[in-house]
CSV table of C-alpha atoms in Angstrom, one decimal:
chain,number,residue,atom,x,y,z
A,1,MET,CA,109.1,109.8,127.6
A,2,ILE,CA,111.5,108.6,125.0
A,3,GLU,CA,114.4,111.0,124.0
A,4,LEU,CA,116.8,111.3,121.1
A,5,ALA,CA,119.3,109.0,122.9
A,6,ASP,CA,116.8,106.2,122.8
A,7,VAL,CA,116.3,106.6,119.1
A,8,ARG,CA,120.0,106.6,118.4
A,9,GLU,CA,120.5,103.4,120.5
A,10,ALA,CA,117.6,101.9,118.6
A,11,ARG,CA,119.4,102.6,115.3
A,12,GLU,CA,122.4,100.5,116.5
A,13,ARG,CA,120.1,97.6,117.1
A,14,VAL,CA,118.0,97.7,114.0
A,15,SER,CA,120.6,98.7,111.4
A,16,ALA,CA,121.5,95.1,110.5
A,17,THR,CA,117.8,94.2,109.8
A,18,ALA,CA,116.0,97.4,108.7
A,19,ARG,CA,116.9,99.2,105.5
A,20,HIS,CA,117.8,102.8,105.2
A,21,THR,CA,115.0,103.7,102.8
A,22,PRO,CA,115.2,106.4,100.0
A,23,LEU,CA,114.2,110.0,100.4
A,24,ASP,CA,113.2,110.9,96.9
A,25,TYR,CA,112.6,114.4,95.6
A,26,SER,CA,109.3,114.5,93.6
A,27,HIS,CA,109.2,116.9,90.7
A,28,THR,CA,105.6,115.9,90.2
A,29,TYR,CA,104.2,116.7,93.6
A,30,SER,CA,106.5,119.8,94.0
A,31,LYS,CA,105.0,121.2,90.8
A,32,MET,CA,101.4,120.3,91.9
A,33,THR,CA,101.7,121.9,95.3
A,34,GLY,CA,104.3,124.7,95.0
A,35,ALA,CA,106.2,123.1,97.9
A,36,GLU,CA,109.5,121.2,97.7
A,37,VAL,CA,108.3,117.6,98.3
A,38,TYR,CA,110.5,114.7,99.2
A,39,LEU,CA,108.9,111.3,99.6
A,40,LYS,CA,110.2,109.1,102.4
A,41,LEU,CA,109.7,105.7,100.7
A,42,GLU,CA,109.3,103.5,103.7
A,43,ASN,CA,107.1,101.3,101.5
A,44,PHE,CA,110.5,100.0,100.2
A,45,GLN,CA,111.3,98.7,103.7
A,46,ARG,CA,111.8,95.0,104.4
A,47,THR,CA,108.4,93.5,105.1
A,48,GLY,CA,106.9,96.4,103.2
A,49,SER,CA,106.5,98.8,106.1
A,50,PHE,CA,108.3,100.7,108.9
A,51,LYS,CA,107.1,98.1,111.5
A,52,ILE,CA,110.2,96.0,111.3
A,53,ARG,CA,112.2,98.9,112.9
A,54,GLY,CA,110.2,99.0,116.2
A,55,ALA,CA,109.7,95.2,116.4
A,56,THR,CA,113.4,94.6,116.0
A,57,ASN,CA,114.4,97.1,118.6
A,58,ARG,CA,111.9,95.6,121.1
A,59,ILE,CA,112.8,92.0,120.5
A,60,LYS,CA,116.6,92.7,120.7
A,61,THR,CA,116.1,94.1,124.2
A,62,LEU,CA,114.3,91.0,125.6
A,63,SER,CA,116.1,89.0,128.3
A,64,GLU,CA,117.2,85.5,127.5
A,65,ALA,CA,114.3,84.1,129.6
A,66,GLU,CA,111.8,86.2,127.6
A,67,LYS,CA,113.3,85.0,124.4
A,68,ASP,CA,113.0,81.4,125.4
A,69,ALA,CA,109.3,81.9,126.3
A,70,GLY,CA,108.5,83.5,123.0
A,71,VAL,CA,106.5,86.6,122.0
A,72,VAL,CA,102.9,87.4,121.1
A,73,THR,CA,101.3,90.4,119.6
A,74,ALA,CA,98.2,91.7,117.8
A,75,SER,CA,98.2,93.4,114.4
A,76,ALA,CA,96.2,94.2,111.3
A,77,GLY,CA,99.1,93.1,109.3
A,78,ASN,CA,102.3,95.2,109.1
A,79,HIS,CA,103.3,94.9,112.8
A,80,ALA,CA,102.6,91.2,112.5
A,81,GLN,CA,105.1,90.9,109.7
A,82,GLY,CA,107.7,93.0,111.5
A,83,VAL,CA,107.4,90.9,114.7
A,84,ALA,CA,107.5,87.6,112.7
A,85,LEU,CA,110.6,88.5,110.8
A,86,ALA,CA,112.4,90.1,113.7
A,87,ALA,CA,111.7,87.1,116.0
A,88,SER,CA,112.7,84.6,113.4
A,89,ARG,CA,116.1,86.4,112.8
A,90,VAL,CA,117.0,85.9,116.5
A,91,GLY,CA,115.4,82.4,116.9
A,92,VAL,CA,112.4,83.6,119.0
A,93,ASP,CA,109.1,81.8,118.7
A,94,SER,CA,106.2,84.2,117.7
A,95,LYS,CA,102.5,84.0,117.8
A,96,ILE,CA,100.4,86.7,116.1
A,97,VAL,CA,96.7,87.4,116.5
A,98,MET,CA,95.2,89.2,113.5
A,99,PRO,CA,91.6,90.3,112.8
A,100,THR,CA,89.5,87.8,110.9
A,101,ASN,CA,89.2,90.4,108.0
A,102,ALA,CA,92.9,91.1,107.8
A,103,PRO,CA,94.1,91.2,104.2
A,104,ILE,CA,95.0,87.7,102.9
A,105,SER,CA,98.3,88.9,101.6
A,106,LYS,CA,99.3,90.1,105.1
A,107,VAL,CA,98.2,86.9,106.8
A,108,GLY,CA,100.2,84.8,104.3
A,109,ALA,CA,103.3,87.0,104.6
A,110,THR,CA,103.2,86.8,108.4
A,111,ARG,CA,103.1,83.0,108.2
A,112,ASN,CA,105.9,83.0,105.7
A,113,TYR,CA,108.1,85.0,108.0
A,114,GLY,CA,107.8,82.2,110.6
A,115,ALA,CA,105.0,83.2,112.9
A,116,GLU,CA,102.0,81.2,114.0
A,117,VAL,CA,98.9,83.2,113.1
A,118,VAL,CA,95.7,83.2,115.1
A,119,LEU,CA,92.6,84.9,113.5
A,120,HIS,CA,90.3,86.5,116.0
A,121,GLY,CA,87.8,89.4,116.1
A,122,ASP,CA,86.7,92.2,113.8
A,123,ASP,CA,89.5,94.7,114.3
A,124,TYR,CA,92.8,95.4,116.0
A,125,ASN,CA,91.3,95.9,119.5
A,126,ASP,CA,89.5,92.5,119.4
A,127,ALA,CA,92.7,90.8,118.3
A,128,ALA,CA,94.7,92.5,121.1
A,129,GLU,CA,92.3,91.2,123.7
A,130,ARG,CA,92.9,87.6,122.5
A,131,ALA,CA,96.7,88.2,122.3
A,132,HIS,CA,96.8,89.4,125.9
A,133,GLU,CA,94.9,86.2,126.9
A,134,ILE,CA,97.7,84.2,125.1
A,135,GLU,CA,100.3,86.3,126.9
A,136,ARG,CA,98.9,85.2,130.2
A,137,GLU,CA,98.2,81.6,129.2
A,138,GLU,CA,101.6,80.9,127.7
A,139,ASN,CA,103.8,83.4,129.6
A,140,ARG,CA,104.9,85.0,126.4
A,141,THR,CA,106.1,88.6,126.1
A,142,TYR,CA,103.6,90.9,124.5
A,143,VAL,CA,105.2,93.1,121.8
A,144,HIS,CA,102.8,96.1,121.5
A,145,ALA,CA,102.3,97.6,118.1
A,146,PHE,CA,102.7,101.1,119.4
A,147,ASP,CA,102.4,101.6,123.1
A,148,ASP,CA,106.0,100.6,124.0
A,149,GLU,CA,109.0,102.9,124.3
A,150,MET,CA,111.3,100.5,122.5
A,151,VAL,CA,108.9,100.2,119.6
A,152,MET,CA,108.5,103.9,119.5
A,153,ALA,CA,112.3,104.5,119.5
A,154,GLY,CA,112.7,102.0,116.7
A,155,GLN,CA,110.2,103.8,114.6
A,156,GLY,CA,112.0,107.0,115.3
A,157,THR,CA,115.0,105.9,113.3
A,158,ILE,CA,113.0,107.1,110.2
A,159,GLY,CA,113.2,110.6,111.7
A,160,LEU,CA,116.9,110.3,112.1
A,161,GLU,CA,117.3,109.3,108.4
A,162,ILE,CA,115.1,112.3,107.3
A,163,VAL,CA,116.9,115.0,109.2
A,164,GLU,CA,120.4,113.7,108.5
A,165,GLU,CA,119.7,113.4,104.8
A,166,LEU,CA,117.6,116.6,104.5
A,167,PRO,CA,118.6,118.9,107.4
A,168,GLU,CA,116.7,121.8,105.9
A,169,VAL,CA,113.3,120.0,106.1
A,170,ASP,CA,110.5,122.3,107.2
A,171,THR,CA,107.6,119.9,107.7
A,172,VAL,CA,107.4,116.1,108.2
A,173,VAL,CA,103.9,114.6,107.6
A,174,VAL,CA,103.3,111.3,109.3
A,175,PRO,CA,100.4,108.8,109.4
A,176,ILE,CA,98.9,108.1,112.8
A,177,GLY,CA,97.2,104.9,114.0
A,178,GLY,CA,98.2,104.1,117.5
A,179,GLY,CA,100.8,106.8,117.5
A,180,GLY,CA,104.1,104.8,117.8
A,181,LEU,CA,105.4,106.0,114.4
A,182,ILE,CA,104.8,109.7,114.8
A,183,SER,CA,106.0,109.8,118.5
A,184,GLY,CA,109.3,108.3,117.4
A,185,ILE,CA,109.7,110.5,114.4
A,186,ALA,CA,108.7,113.6,116.3
A,187,THR,CA,111.3,112.8,119.0
A,188,ALA,CA,114.1,112.7,116.4
A,189,VAL,CA,112.9,115.6,114.3
A,190,LYS,CA,112.3,118.0,117.2
A,191,ALA,CA,115.7,117.1,118.7
A,192,HIS,CA,117.3,118.1,115.4
A,193,ASP,CA,115.3,121.4,115.2
A,194,PRO,CA,112.4,122.3,117.5
A,195,GLU,CA,111.1,124.6,114.7
A,196,THR,CA,110.6,121.8,112.2
A,197,ARG,CA,106.9,121.1,112.0
A,198,VAL,CA,105.5,117.6,112.6
A,199,VAL,CA,102.0,117.0,111.3
A,200,GLY,CA,100.0,113.8,111.9
A,201,VAL,CA,97.4,112.5,109.6
A,202,GLN,CA,94.5,110.1,110.3
A,203,ALA,CA,91.7,108.7,108.3
A,204,GLU,CA,88.4,110.3,109.1
A,205,GLY,CA,87.0,106.8,109.9
A,206,ALA,CA,89.6,106.2,112.5
A,207,SER,CA,90.3,109.6,114.0
A,208,SER,CA,91.1,108.6,117.6
A,209,VAL,CA,94.0,111.0,118.0
A,210,ALA,CA,92.3,114.0,116.6
A,211,THR,CA,89.4,113.4,118.9
A,212,SER,CA,91.6,112.8,121.9
A,213,LEU,CA,93.5,116.0,121.3
A,214,GLN,CA,90.2,117.9,121.2
A,215,LYS,CA,89.1,116.4,124.5
A,216,GLY,CA,92.5,116.7,126.2
A,217,GLU,CA,92.5,113.0,127.1
A,218,ILE,CA,92.6,109.6,125.3
A,219,HIS,CA,89.3,108.8,123.7
A,220,GLU,CA,88.4,105.4,122.4
A,221,LEU,CA,86.2,105.2,119.3
A,222,ASP,CA,83.3,102.8,119.2
A,223,GLY,CA,84.6,101.4,115.9
A,224,VAL,CA,86.7,102.2,112.8
A,225,ASP,CA,85.8,102.3,109.1
A,226,THR,CA,88.5,103.1,106.6
A,227,ILE,CA,90.4,101.6,103.7
A,228,ALA,CA,93.6,102.5,105.6
A,229,ASP,CA,93.6,99.3,107.6
A,230,GLY,CA,97.2,99.9,108.8
A,231,ILE,CA,96.1,102.8,110.9
A,232,ALA,CA,92.6,101.6,111.8
A,233,THR,CA,92.8,101.6,115.6
A,234,ARG,CA,90.1,102.7,118.0
A,235,SER,CA,92.5,104.5,120.3
A,236,VAL,CA,95.9,106.0,120.6
A,237,GLY,CA,98.5,104.5,123.0
A,238,GLU,CA,99.1,106.2,126.4
A,239,LEU,CA,102.9,106.6,125.8
A,240,PRO,CA,102.6,107.9,122.2
A,241,PHE,CA,99.8,110.3,123.2
A,242,GLU,CA,102.0,112.0,125.8
A,243,VAL,CA,104.7,112.5,123.1
A,244,ILE,CA,102.1,113.7,120.5
A,245,GLN,CA,100.7,116.3,122.9
A,246,LYS,CA,104.2,117.7,123.4
A,247,ARG,CA,106.0,117.2,120.1
A,248,VAL,CA,103.4,117.1,117.3
A,249,ASP,CA,102.3,120.4,116.0
A,250,GLU,CA,99.0,119.5,114.3
A,251,VAL,CA,96.8,116.5,113.5
A,252,VAL,CA,94.5,116.5,110.5
A,253,THR,CA,92.1,113.9,109.0
A,254,VAL,CA,91.4,112.8,105.4
A,255,PRO,CA,88.4,111.0,103.9
A,256,ASP,CA,88.8,107.6,102.2
A,257,ALA,CA,88.1,109.2,98.8
A,258,ASP,CA,91.2,111.4,99.1
A,259,ILE,CA,93.2,108.4,100.3
A,260,ALA,CA,92.1,106.4,97.3
A,261,MET,CA,93.1,109.3,95.0
A,262,ALA,CA,96.5,109.5,96.6
A,263,ILE,CA,97.1,105.8,96.1
A,264,THR,CA,96.1,106.1,92.4
A,265,ASN,CA,98.2,109.2,91.9
A,266,LEU,CA,101.3,107.5,93.3
A,267,LEU,CA,100.8,104.5,91.1
A,268,GLU,CA,100.3,106.6,87.9
A,269,ARG,CA,102.6,109.5,88.5
A,270,SER,CA,105.4,108.0,90.7
A,271,LYS,CA,105.2,104.3,89.7
A,272,THR,CA,105.0,103.7,93.5
A,273,MET,CA,102.5,101.4,95.3
A,274,VAL,CA,101.5,102.2,98.8
A,275,GLU,CA,98.7,101.0,101.1
A,276,GLY,CA,96.0,103.3,102.5
A,277,ALA,CA,98.0,104.1,105.6
A,278,GLY,CA,101.0,105.0,103.5
A,279,ALA,CA,99.0,107.3,101.3
A,280,VAL,CA,97.4,109.5,104.0
A,281,PRO,CA,100.3,112.1,104.3
A,282,LEU,CA,100.2,112.7,100.5
A,283,ALA,CA,96.4,112.8,100.6
A,284,ALA,CA,96.6,115.6,103.2
A,285,LEU,CA,99.1,117.5,101.1
A,286,LEU,CA,97.4,117.2,97.7
A,287,GLU,CA,93.8,117.6,98.8
A,288,GLY,CA,94.2,120.8,100.9
A,289,HIS,CA,94.0,119.4,104.4
A,290,LEU,CA,97.5,120.8,105.3
A,291,ASP,CA,98.5,124.5,105.2
A,292,TYR,CA,102.0,125.3,104.0
A,293,GLU,CA,104.1,128.1,102.5
A,294,HIS,CA,105.4,128.3,98.9
A,295,GLU,CA,108.6,126.3,98.4
A,296,GLU,CA,108.3,124.9,102.0
A,297,VAL,CA,110.3,121.7,102.2
A,298,ILE,CA,107.9,118.9,103.1
A,299,VAL,CA,108.5,115.2,103.6
A,300,PRO,CA,105.4,112.9,103.5
A,301,ALA,CA,106.3,109.6,105.1
A,302,LEU,CA,104.9,106.8,103.0
A,303,CYS,CA,104.9,104.3,105.8
A,304,GLY,CA,103.9,101.1,104.0
A,305,GLY,CA,103.2,99.3,100.7
A,306,ASN,CA,101.3,96.2,101.7
A,307,ILE,CA,98.0,96.8,100.0
A,308,ASP,CA,95.7,93.8,99.4
A,309,LEU,CA,95.2,93.2,95.6
A,310,ASN,CA,91.4,93.1,96.0
A,311,MET,CA,91.5,96.5,97.8
A,312,LEU,CA,93.9,97.8,95.1
A,313,THR,CA,91.4,97.0,92.4
A,314,THR,CA,88.7,98.8,94.2
A,315,VAL,CA,90.9,101.8,95.0
A,316,VAL,CA,92.1,102.1,91.4
A,317,MET,CA,88.5,102.0,90.1
A,318,ARG,CA,87.5,104.6,92.7
A,319,GLY,CA,90.4,106.8,91.5
A,320,LEU,CA,89.3,106.5,87.9
A,321,VAL,CA,85.8,107.5,88.8
A,322,GLU,CA,86.9,110.4,90.8
A,323,THR,CA,89.1,111.7,87.9
A,324,GLY,CA,86.4,111.2,85.3
A,325,ARG,CA,88.1,108.4,83.6
A,326,TYR,CA,85.6,105.7,84.2
A,327,LEU,CA,81.8,105.9,83.7
A,328,LYS,CA,79.1,103.4,84.0
A,329,VAL,CA,75.7,104.3,82.6
A,330,ARG,CA,72.3,102.7,82.0
A,331,THR,CA,69.7,103.5,79.3
A,332,VAL,CA,66.7,101.9,77.7
A,333,LEU,CA,66.4,101.2,73.9
A,334,LYS,CA,63.6,100.0,71.7
A,335,ASP,CA,64.1,96.3,71.0
A,336,ARG,CA,64.7,96.6,67.3
A,337,PRO,CA,67.5,96.0,64.9
A,338,GLY,CA,70.1,98.8,64.8
A,339,ALA,CA,69.1,100.5,68.1
A,340,LEU,CA,72.2,99.4,69.9
A,341,GLU,CA,74.4,100.2,66.8
A,342,ASP,CA,73.0,103.8,66.9
A,343,LEU,CA,73.8,104.2,70.5
A,344,LEU,CA,77.3,102.9,70.1
A,345,LYS,CA,77.9,105.3,67.2
A,346,VAL,CA,77.1,108.2,69.4
A,347,ILE,CA,79.6,106.9,72.0
A,348,ALA,CA,82.3,106.3,69.3
A,349,ASP,CA,81.8,109.7,67.8
A,350,MET,CA,82.3,111.2,71.3
A,351,ARG,CA,85.6,109.3,71.5
A,352,ALA,CA,84.7,107.2,74.6
A,353,ASN,CA,86.0,103.7,74.8
A,354,ILE,CA,83.8,100.8,75.7
A,355,TYR,CA,85.0,98.3,78.4
A,356,ALA,CA,81.9,96.2,78.6
A,357,ILE,CA,78.2,96.1,77.6
A,358,GLN,CA,75.3,94.3,79.3
A,359,HIS,CA,72.2,93.9,77.1
A,360,ASP,CA,69.1,92.7,79.0
A,361,ARG,CA,65.6,92.2,77.5
A,362,THR,CA,64.3,90.4,80.6
A,363,SER,CA,64.4,93.2,83.2
A,364,ARG,CA,61.1,93.8,84.9
A,365,ASP,CA,61.7,97.5,85.0
A,366,ILE,CA,61.3,98.0,81.3
A,367,GLY,CA,58.5,97.6,78.8
A,368,MET,CA,57.9,94.4,76.8
A,369,SER,CA,59.2,96.0,73.6
A,370,ASP,CA,62.3,97.6,75.3
A,371,THR,CA,65.8,96.4,76.2
A,372,GLU,CA,68.0,97.7,79.0
A,373,VAL,CA,71.7,98.5,78.2
A,374,GLU,CA,74.5,99.1,80.7
A,375,LEU,CA,77.8,100.3,79.5
A,376,ASP,CA,81.2,100.6,81.2
A,377,LEU,CA,83.1,103.4,79.5
A,378,GLU,CA,86.7,104.8,79.5
A,379,THR,CA,86.5,108.5,79.4
A,380,ARG,CA,89.1,111.3,79.5
A,381,GLY,CA,88.1,113.5,82.4
A,382,HIS,CA,85.1,115.2,83.9
A,383,ASP,CA,84.6,117.6,80.9
A,384,HIS,CA,84.6,114.7,78.5
A,385,VAL,CA,82.0,112.9,80.8
A,386,ASP,CA,79.8,116.0,80.8
A,387,ARG,CA,80.0,116.4,77.0
A,388,LEU,CA,79.2,112.7,76.4
A,389,LEU,CA,76.2,112.7,78.7
A,390,ALA,CA,74.9,115.9,77.2
A,391,GLU,CA,75.2,114.5,73.7
A,392,LEU,CA,73.4,111.3,74.6
A,393,ARG,CA,70.6,113.2,76.2
A,394,ASN,CA,70.4,115.6,73.2
A,395,ARG,CA,69.9,112.5,71.0
A,396,GLY,CA,66.9,111.5,73.1
A,397,TYR,CA,68.5,108.9,75.4
A,398,GLU,CA,67.5,108.8,79.0
A,399,VAL,CA,70.7,108.0,80.7
A,400,ASP,CA,71.3,107.1,84.4
A,401,VAL,CA,74.8,107.4,85.7
A,402,LEU,CA,75.5,104.2,87.8
A,403,VAL,CA,79.1,105.0,88.7
């Protein structure tokens, strides 16, 4: 099991490559929660996530023969970029296997950092199988994304930064995929103060650690389904699981809807962009999945910011819907002059803003003398939505809420 000395040695190796990221006090989230909230902004890290720390530590401990043979790994995106950059900086050839549905932005960034990318399989586990085949075929060294002590120690340097900058921290909240990040952070945090709480957070659609802890042994999921692709692994690593069992106080899960809300909240309130995996600690805090005391000093570790733009568009739209700021409705009007104008006047009088209108006379679901109208509306919260719908229905419109 890794110890504090391993993490300190890792810091010496990674300090020239990985940045010391900000620990930022958040007035917004402190006021919202009643806790004292400091955001560990690892989304500002080089390559956009913490993975550069563990990858650098592992690659710098390779023998000369291993460096000459090159490295291979599997990743959904962030570890891929970390290995690609860390390898390039020391002149080591790297080959990265990524799932075929990996975000385009992460695939492109990995190639730009100097790696050869192989797309294979539906998820991390499929990609890992192919990467191990390449390991055997080409005699490369496999750099595991999380089940490796040098990788875990490298990730633990985040924990050192937190406790040295904020020694009074009460709770550190950390995302969990395969477990490498939280095992490293927990090692550093618990060595500083065994009473400091370390809480892990998983997406409900990829809750391998939560399930494994309940069973008392590693449990592999049949599949994963979450917007937090950076932590979408079917199982926890053996080495991290041992550390988690001994040094992590609690593991909670959050649904994708809460993750989307946290991403949107960070964009709007903190002007900070994170990916799904980076948002899960704040989601747990804001949405009541985590118990804490008033004025407890809490550090959510925002582990990465590499969100795909298509996913970001979907997430922002979901966030607007969840907060009552976007509404899509359908109604049927008589196909006569002025009917649409009358409808729009009601909407204008209710102070809703129109994004888009679709006006269709050809739908088979309506009468020959009718027309179907769909409207995308900007609203100002759930109360405004309720008042708008009530007014439309009071005026005789049959309204279906589509989104």
